[in-house]
Coordinates of C-alpha atoms in Angstrom, one line a residue:
X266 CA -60.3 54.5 -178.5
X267 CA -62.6 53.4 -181.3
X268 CA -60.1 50.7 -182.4
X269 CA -60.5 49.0 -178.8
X270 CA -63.8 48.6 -179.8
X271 CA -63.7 46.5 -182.9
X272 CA -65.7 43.4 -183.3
X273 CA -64.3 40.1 -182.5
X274 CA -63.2 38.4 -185.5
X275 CA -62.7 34.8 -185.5
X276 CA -59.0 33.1 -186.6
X277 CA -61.1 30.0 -188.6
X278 CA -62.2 32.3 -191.7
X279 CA -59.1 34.0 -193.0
X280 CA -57.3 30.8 -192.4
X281 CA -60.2 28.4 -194.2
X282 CA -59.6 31.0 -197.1
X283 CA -56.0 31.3 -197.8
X284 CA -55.5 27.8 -197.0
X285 CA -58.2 27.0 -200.0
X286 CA -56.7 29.6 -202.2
X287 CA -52.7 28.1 -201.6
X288 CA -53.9 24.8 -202.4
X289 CA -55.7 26.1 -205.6
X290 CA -52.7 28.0 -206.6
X291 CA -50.7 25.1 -206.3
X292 CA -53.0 22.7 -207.7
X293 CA -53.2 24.7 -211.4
X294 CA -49.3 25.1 -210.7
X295 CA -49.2 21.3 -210.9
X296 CA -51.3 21.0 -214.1
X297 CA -49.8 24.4 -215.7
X298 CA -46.0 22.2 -215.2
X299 CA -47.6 18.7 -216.3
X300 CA -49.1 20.5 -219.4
X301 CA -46.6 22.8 -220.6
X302 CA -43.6 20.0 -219.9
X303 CA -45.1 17.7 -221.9
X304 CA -45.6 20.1 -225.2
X305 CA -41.9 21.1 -224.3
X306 CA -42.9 25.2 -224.0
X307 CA -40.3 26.1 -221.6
X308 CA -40.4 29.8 -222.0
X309 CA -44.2 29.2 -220.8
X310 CA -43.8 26.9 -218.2
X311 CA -41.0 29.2 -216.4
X312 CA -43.0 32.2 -216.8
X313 CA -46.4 30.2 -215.4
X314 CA -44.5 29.1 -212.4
X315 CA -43.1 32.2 -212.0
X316 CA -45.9 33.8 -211.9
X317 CA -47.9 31.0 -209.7
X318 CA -44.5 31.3 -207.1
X319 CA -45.5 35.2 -206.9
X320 CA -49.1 34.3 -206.1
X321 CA -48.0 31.7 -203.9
X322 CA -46.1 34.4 -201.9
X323 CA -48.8 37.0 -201.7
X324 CA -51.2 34.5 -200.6
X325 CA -49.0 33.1 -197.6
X326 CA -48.0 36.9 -196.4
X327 CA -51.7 38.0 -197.0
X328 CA -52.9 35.4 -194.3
X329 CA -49.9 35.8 -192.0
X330 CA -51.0 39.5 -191.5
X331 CA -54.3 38.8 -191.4
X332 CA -53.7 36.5 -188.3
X333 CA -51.6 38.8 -186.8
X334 CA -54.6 41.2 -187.3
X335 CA -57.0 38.9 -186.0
X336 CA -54.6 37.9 -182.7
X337 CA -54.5 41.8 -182.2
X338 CA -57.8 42.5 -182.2
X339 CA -58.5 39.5 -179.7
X340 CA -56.1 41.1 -177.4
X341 CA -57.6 44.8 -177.6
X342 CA -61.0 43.2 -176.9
X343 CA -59.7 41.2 -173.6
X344 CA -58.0 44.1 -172.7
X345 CA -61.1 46.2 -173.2
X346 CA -63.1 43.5 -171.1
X347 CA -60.5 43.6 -168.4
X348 CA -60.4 47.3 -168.0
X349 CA -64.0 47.0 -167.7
X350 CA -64.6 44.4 -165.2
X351 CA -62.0 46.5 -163.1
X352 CA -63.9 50.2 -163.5
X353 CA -67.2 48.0 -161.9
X354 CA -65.5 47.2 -158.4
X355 CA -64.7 50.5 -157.6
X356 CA -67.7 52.4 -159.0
X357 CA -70.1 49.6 -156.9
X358 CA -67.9 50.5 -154.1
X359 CA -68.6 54.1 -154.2
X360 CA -72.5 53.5 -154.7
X361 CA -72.6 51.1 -151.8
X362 CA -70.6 53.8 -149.0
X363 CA -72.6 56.8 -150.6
X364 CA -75.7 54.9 -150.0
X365 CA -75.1 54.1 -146.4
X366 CA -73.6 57.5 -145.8
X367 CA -77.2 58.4 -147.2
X368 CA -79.4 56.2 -145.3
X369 CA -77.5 55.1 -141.5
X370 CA -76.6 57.3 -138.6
X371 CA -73.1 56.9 -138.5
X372 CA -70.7 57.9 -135.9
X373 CA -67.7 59.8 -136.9
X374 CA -65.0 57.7 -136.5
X375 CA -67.5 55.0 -138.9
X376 CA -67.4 58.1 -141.5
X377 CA -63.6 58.3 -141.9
X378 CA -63.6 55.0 -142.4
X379 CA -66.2 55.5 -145.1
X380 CA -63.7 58.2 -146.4
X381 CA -60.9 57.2 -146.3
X382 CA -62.6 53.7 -148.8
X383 CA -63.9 56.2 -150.6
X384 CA -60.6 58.1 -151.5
X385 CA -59.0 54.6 -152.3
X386 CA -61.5 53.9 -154.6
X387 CA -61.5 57.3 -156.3
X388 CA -57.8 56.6 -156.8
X389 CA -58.2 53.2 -158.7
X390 CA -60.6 55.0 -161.2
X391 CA -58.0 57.8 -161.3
X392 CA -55.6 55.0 -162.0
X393 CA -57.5 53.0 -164.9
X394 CA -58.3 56.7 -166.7
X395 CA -55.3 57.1 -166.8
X396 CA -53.9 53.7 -168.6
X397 CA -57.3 54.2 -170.6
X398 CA -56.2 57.7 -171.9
X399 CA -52.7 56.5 -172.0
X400 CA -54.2 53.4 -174.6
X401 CA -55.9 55.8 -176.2
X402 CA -52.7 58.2 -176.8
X403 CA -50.3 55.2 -178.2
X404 CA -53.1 54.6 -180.5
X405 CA -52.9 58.1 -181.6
X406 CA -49.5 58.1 -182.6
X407 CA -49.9 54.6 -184.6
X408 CA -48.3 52.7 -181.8
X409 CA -50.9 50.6 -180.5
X410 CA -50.3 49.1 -177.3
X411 CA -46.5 48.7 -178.1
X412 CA -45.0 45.1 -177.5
X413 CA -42.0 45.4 -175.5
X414 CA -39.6 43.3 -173.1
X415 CA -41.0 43.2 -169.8
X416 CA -38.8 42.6 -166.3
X417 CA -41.8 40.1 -164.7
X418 CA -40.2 41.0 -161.2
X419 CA -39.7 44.6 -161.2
X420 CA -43.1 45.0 -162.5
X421 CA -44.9 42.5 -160.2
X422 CA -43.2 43.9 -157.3
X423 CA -44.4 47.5 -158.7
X424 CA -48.1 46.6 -159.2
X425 CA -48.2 44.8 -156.1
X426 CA -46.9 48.1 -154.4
X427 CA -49.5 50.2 -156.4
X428 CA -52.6 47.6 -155.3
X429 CA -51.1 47.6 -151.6
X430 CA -51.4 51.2 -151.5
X431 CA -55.2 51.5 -151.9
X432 CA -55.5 49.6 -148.6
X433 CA -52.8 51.7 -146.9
X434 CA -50.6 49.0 -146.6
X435 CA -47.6 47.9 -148.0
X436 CA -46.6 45.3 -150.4
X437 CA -44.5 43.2 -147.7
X438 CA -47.5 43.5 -145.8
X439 CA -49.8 41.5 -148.3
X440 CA -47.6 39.8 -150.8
X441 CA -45.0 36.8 -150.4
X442 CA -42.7 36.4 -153.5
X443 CA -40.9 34.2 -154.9
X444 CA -39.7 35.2 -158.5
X445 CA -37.4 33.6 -160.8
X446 CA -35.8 36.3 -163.5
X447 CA -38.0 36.3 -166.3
X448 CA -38.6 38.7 -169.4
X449 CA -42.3 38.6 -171.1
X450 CA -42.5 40.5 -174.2
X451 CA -46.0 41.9 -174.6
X452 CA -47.8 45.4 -174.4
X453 CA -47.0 46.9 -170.7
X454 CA -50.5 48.6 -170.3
X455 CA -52.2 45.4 -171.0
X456 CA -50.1 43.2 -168.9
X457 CA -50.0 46.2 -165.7
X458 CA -54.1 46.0 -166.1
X459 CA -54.4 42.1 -165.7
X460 CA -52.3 41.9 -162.9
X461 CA -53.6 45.0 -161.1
X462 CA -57.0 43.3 -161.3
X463 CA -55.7 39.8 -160.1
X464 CA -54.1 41.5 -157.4
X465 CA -57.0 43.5 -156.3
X466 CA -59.1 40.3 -156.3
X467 CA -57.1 38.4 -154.3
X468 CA -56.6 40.9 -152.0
X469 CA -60.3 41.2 -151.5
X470 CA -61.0 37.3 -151.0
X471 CA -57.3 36.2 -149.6
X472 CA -58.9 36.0 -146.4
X473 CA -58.5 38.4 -143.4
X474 CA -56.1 39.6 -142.9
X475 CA -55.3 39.2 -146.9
X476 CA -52.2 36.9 -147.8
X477 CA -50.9 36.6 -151.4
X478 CA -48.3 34.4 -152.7
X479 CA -46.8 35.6 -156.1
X480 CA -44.4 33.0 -157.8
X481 CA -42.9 32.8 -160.9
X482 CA -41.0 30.2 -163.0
X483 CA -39.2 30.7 -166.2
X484 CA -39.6 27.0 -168.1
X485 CA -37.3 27.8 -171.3
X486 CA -38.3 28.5 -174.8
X487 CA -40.6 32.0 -174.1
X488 CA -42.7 29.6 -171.4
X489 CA -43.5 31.0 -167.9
X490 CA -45.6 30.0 -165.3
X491 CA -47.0 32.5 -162.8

């Protein structure tokens, strides 16, 4: 898990840098081709912007991975942020019923109540453990959070069910759809977390009883609006 825990790293350094160092490189490549054309050294000059085009090269690959670097460790810290934000809500949840289980005379059908909260909330923590360890396991095996194509339907409709279920009810119950067939490609842990957290949420201020209108729309060219 230590890798979910790297320090932010900002985008405008590597980019400042290999920007400067392709425009250097091509700069001398400029005056190594003005130079060596004029004197007529053609062996030279091919083998000078030869080897300038192989610098070139390393230096655009060099700061395409390190932005893919970058964009990943953004994500791990959001998704670190996320998962911790949703571990809060349940542990407060558990201190505020233990403490008035502690401190009020309550009658017993006030108790299962209590209990029965309780258990729900027990089983969201047993839920975000789990997706932690199963972070931690990908990671393991040098597949960190692995990008793949995502059903957005099936997996709202799934998550929805899941959140639904730690208030004993169920999905129809809660939730209003309207979904347009749409594939996301990103890392399913990541994108399950998010949306088990917004649903959660809205559940909790969507008034009383709760009513939550999911809808998504697939605009072309990898764009989608939920």
């Amino acid at each position: 898990m230590s890798a979910l825990f790297r320090k932010r790293r900002s985008l405008h350094l590597p980019i400042t840098l290999s920007v400067t160092l392709i425009v250097l490189n091509v700069s001398l490549m400029i005056v190594w081709i003005v130079l060596f054309a004029q004197n007529t050294w053609w062996a030279a000059l091919v083998l000078g912007v030869v080897v300038f085009a192989l610098i070139l090269t390393g230096l655009s690959i060099y700061m395409v991975l390190m932005i893919k670097e970058v964009r990943l460790n953004q994500r791990q810290a959001n998704f670190v942020d996320a998962v911790t934000h949703e571990l809060k809500s349940p542990i407060a949840s558990l201190s505020l019923h233990l403490e008035t289980l502690s401190l009020r005379s309550l009658s017993d059908d006030q108790r299962q109540k209590f209990y029965a909260t309780m258990e729900r909330e027990l089983e969201r923590l047993d839920t975000l453990i789990s997706q932690l360890l199963e972070v931690g396991r990908i990671e393991a095996i040098g597949r960190q959070n692995p990008i793949t194509d995502l059903l957005l339907d099936s997996l709202l409709r799934s998550v929805a069910q899941e959140v639904a279920g730690h208030y004993r009810k169920e999905a129809s119950d809660i939730f209003q759809f309207d979904l347009e067939t749409a594939v996301l490609r990103a890392p399913q842990v990541v994108v399950e977390t998010i949306f088990r957290n917004l649903f959660d949420n809205a559940i909790k201020y969507g008034g009383n009883p709760p009513f939550v209108q999911i809808r998504v729309r697939s605009h072309g060219r990898g764009r989608i609006v939920i």
